[in-house]
Coordinates of C-alpha atoms in Angstrom, one line a residue:
Q56 CA 39.7 32.3 118.5
V57 CA 36.2 30.8 118.7
R58 CA 35.3 29.6 122.2
R59 CA 33.1 26.5 122.2
R60 CA 31.3 24.8 125.0
S61 CA 33.5 22.7 127.2
V62 CA 33.4 19.0 128.0
G63 CA 34.0 18.0 131.6
F64 CA 33.5 14.9 133.8
E65 CA 31.0 14.3 136.5
K66 CA 31.6 11.8 139.4
G67 CA 31.9 8.4 138.1
G68 CA 33.5 9.5 134.8
V69 CA 30.2 10.3 133.0
P70 CA 30.9 13.0 130.4
F71 CA 28.8 16.1 130.4
V72 CA 28.7 19.2 128.3
A73 CA 28.6 22.7 129.9
M74 CA 26.1 24.5 127.7
P75 CA 26.5 28.2 127.4
T76 CA 23.4 30.2 128.2
Y77 CA 21.8 32.4 125.6
G78 CA 21.5 35.4 127.9
S79 CA 25.2 35.4 128.9
S80 CA 26.2 35.2 125.2
V81 CA 24.8 38.6 124.4
T82 CA 27.8 40.3 126.0
E83 CA 30.2 38.3 124.0
Y84 CA 28.3 38.8 120.7
S85 CA 28.1 42.6 121.4
A86 CA 31.9 42.6 121.8
L87 CA 32.2 40.8 118.4
L88 CA 29.9 43.4 116.8
K89 CA 32.3 46.1 117.8
S90 CA 35.0 44.7 115.6
P91 CA 33.7 43.1 112.4
K92 CA 36.4 41.5 110.3
F93 CA 36.7 40.6 106.6
E94 CA 39.5 38.6 105.3
K95 CA 40.1 37.4 101.7
S96 CA 40.2 33.8 103.0
M97 CA 36.5 34.1 103.9
L98 CA 35.6 34.1 100.2
S99 CA 37.0 30.7 99.7
M100 CA 34.4 27.9 99.5
T101 CA 37.1 25.3 100.3
Y102 CA 37.3 25.9 104.1
K103 CA 39.2 23.5 106.2
D104 CA 37.0 21.8 108.7
G105 CA 38.6 23.8 111.6
D106 CA 37.8 27.0 109.8
L107 CA 34.1 26.5 109.3
I108 CA 33.0 27.8 112.7
G109 CA 35.4 30.7 112.7
N110 CA 34.3 31.8 109.2
F111 CA 30.7 31.3 110.1
E112 CA 31.2 33.7 113.0
A113 CA 33.0 36.3 110.8
W114 CA 30.2 36.1 108.2
N115 CA 27.5 36.3 110.9
I116 CA 29.0 39.5 112.3
L117 CA 29.2 41.0 108.8
Y118 CA 25.6 39.9 108.2
A119 CA 24.4 41.7 111.3
W120 CA 26.2 44.9 110.2
I121 CA 25.1 44.8 106.6
A122 CA 21.5 44.1 107.7
V123 CA 21.6 47.3 109.9
V124 CA 23.1 49.4 107.2
V125 CA 20.7 48.1 104.5
F126 CA 17.6 48.4 106.6
L127 CA 18.6 52.0 107.5
F128 CA 19.3 52.8 103.9
S129 CA 16.0 51.4 102.7
A130 CA 14.1 53.2 105.5
V131 CA 15.7 56.5 104.5
L132 CA 14.6 56.0 100.9
V133 CA 11.0 55.3 102.0
I134 CA 11.1 58.2 104.5
L135 CA 12.2 60.6 101.7
V136 CA 9.3 59.5 99.5
G137 CA 6.9 59.9 102.5
L138 CA 8.3 63.4 103.3
A139 CA 8.0 64.4 99.6
H140 CA 4.3 63.7 99.8
L141 CA 4.0 65.1 103.4
L142 CA 2.9 61.8 104.8
I143 CA 4.0 62.4 108.4
G144 CA 2.1 59.4 109.8
F145 CA 3.6 57.2 107.2
V146 CA 7.1 58.4 108.0
I147 CA 6.6 57.7 111.7
T148 CA 5.3 54.2 110.9
V149 CA 8.4 53.6 108.6
I150 CA 10.7 54.7 111.4
I151 CA 9.1 52.4 113.9
V152 CA 9.0 49.4 111.5
A153 CA 12.7 50.0 110.6
I154 CA 13.7 49.9 114.2
I155 CA 11.7 46.7 114.8
E156 CA 13.2 45.1 111.6
I157 CA 16.7 46.0 112.7
I158 CA 16.2 44.6 116.2
I159 CA 14.7 41.4 114.7
M160 CA 17.6 41.0 112.2
V161 CA 20.3 41.5 114.8
A162 CA 18.5 39.2 117.3
F163 CA 18.2 36.4 114.7
A164 CA 21.9 37.0 113.7
H165 CA 22.8 36.5 117.4
L166 CA 20.6 33.4 117.7
G167 CA 22.2 31.9 114.6
W168 CA 25.7 32.7 116.0
F169 CA 24.7 31.2 119.4
C170 CA 23.3 28.0 117.9
I171 CA 26.2 27.4 115.4
V172 CA 29.2 28.8 117.2
K173 CA 28.4 28.2 120.9
N174 CA 25.9 25.3 120.8
D175 CA 26.7 23.0 117.9
S176 CA 23.7 24.1 115.9
G177 CA 21.3 23.5 118.8
C178 CA 20.3 20.0 117.7
G179 CA 23.1 18.3 115.9
K180 CA 23.3 17.6 112.2
V181 CA 19.7 18.4 111.5
G182 CA 20.2 21.8 113.2
Y183 CA 23.0 22.7 110.7
A184 CA 20.6 21.8 107.8
I185 CA 17.8 23.9 109.3
W186 CA 20.1 26.9 109.8
G187 CA 21.5 26.4 106.3
L188 CA 18.0 26.6 104.9
W189 CA 17.2 29.6 107.0
Y190 CA 20.2 31.6 105.8
F191 CA 19.4 30.6 102.2
W192 CA 15.8 31.9 102.5
V193 CA 16.0 35.0 104.7
P194 CA 17.5 37.5 102.3
F195 CA 14.7 36.9 99.8
A196 CA 11.9 36.9 102.5
T197 CA 12.2 40.6 103.1
L198 CA 12.1 41.4 99.4
F199 CA 9.1 39.2 98.8
S200 CA 7.2 40.5 101.9
A201 CA 7.8 44.1 100.6
G202 CA 6.0 43.3 97.4
F203 CA 9.2 43.9 95.4
N204 CA 9.4 47.6 96.4
A205 CA 12.5 49.1 94.8
A206 CA 13.5 50.6 98.2
Y207 CA 14.1 47.1 99.5
L208 CA 16.3 46.0 96.6
P209 CA 19.4 46.8 98.7
N210 CA 18.4 43.8 100.9
L211 CA 19.7 41.5 98.2
I212 CA 23.3 42.4 99.4
L213 CA 22.4 40.2 102.4
C214 CA 22.5 37.2 100.0
V215 CA 26.4 37.4 100.1
P216 CA 26.9 36.8 103.8
A217 CA 23.8 34.7 104.1
G218 CA 24.9 32.5 101.2
Y219 CA 28.3 31.9 102.7
M220 CA 26.7 31.1 106.1
A221 CA 24.3 28.7 104.3
V222 CA 27.2 26.9 102.6
I223 CA 29.1 26.6 105.9
C224 CA 26.0 25.2 107.6
F225 CA 25.5 22.6 104.9
K226 CA 29.2 21.7 105.1
L227 CA 28.8 21.3 108.9
F228 CA 25.7 19.1 108.3
M229 CA 27.7 16.9 105.9
N230 CA 30.7 16.7 108.3
P231 CA 29.9 17.8 111.9
P232 CA 32.8 19.0 114.1
A233 CA 34.6 16.3 116.0
G234 CA 33.4 15.8 119.5
Q235 CA 30.0 17.3 118.9
A236 CA 27.7 16.4 121.7
R237 CA 24.9 15.3 119.3
D238 CA 26.8 14.1 116.3
N239 CA 24.1 12.2 114.5
I240 CA 20.5 13.0 115.3
L241 CA 19.4 11.7 111.9
G242 CA 21.0 8.3 112.4

């Protein structure tokens, strides 16, 4: 069950939204990373409105895991090439870069999860569109930045969860969840 922010009432009946904090969400996200799930229903592009956030969360956790595995695999391939040529400095650099890439990918996965699942995209409808564009672009960015190095081709597998998350974000843009604090930023 996806936990969203809660709506309460201040004195005088003025509604307010209790926003979750980014820092406190790290513990919850870490717990989700410990038990990724994949269900056949996640492959359906005809999600019911209530399933969008839950399916985004499931794809996001898979995305984080796949990113770690893919980056490790790619790093091992590059390291093996470096070792074959006795390029020890190169190997050390690849290890450091791989660790940084993994941290960045998991951090952005967490940020996306926090914004979409916990914070209604961060800025209403336009936020869903921005996140949709991000998830559409990000799998290709690594490949392009690597100069089409064959060791980075496994990164294309990230297109699967990223593609599903992009579709979900665009669906949320077209039909934001009921009760969203900032339903219509674009007017």
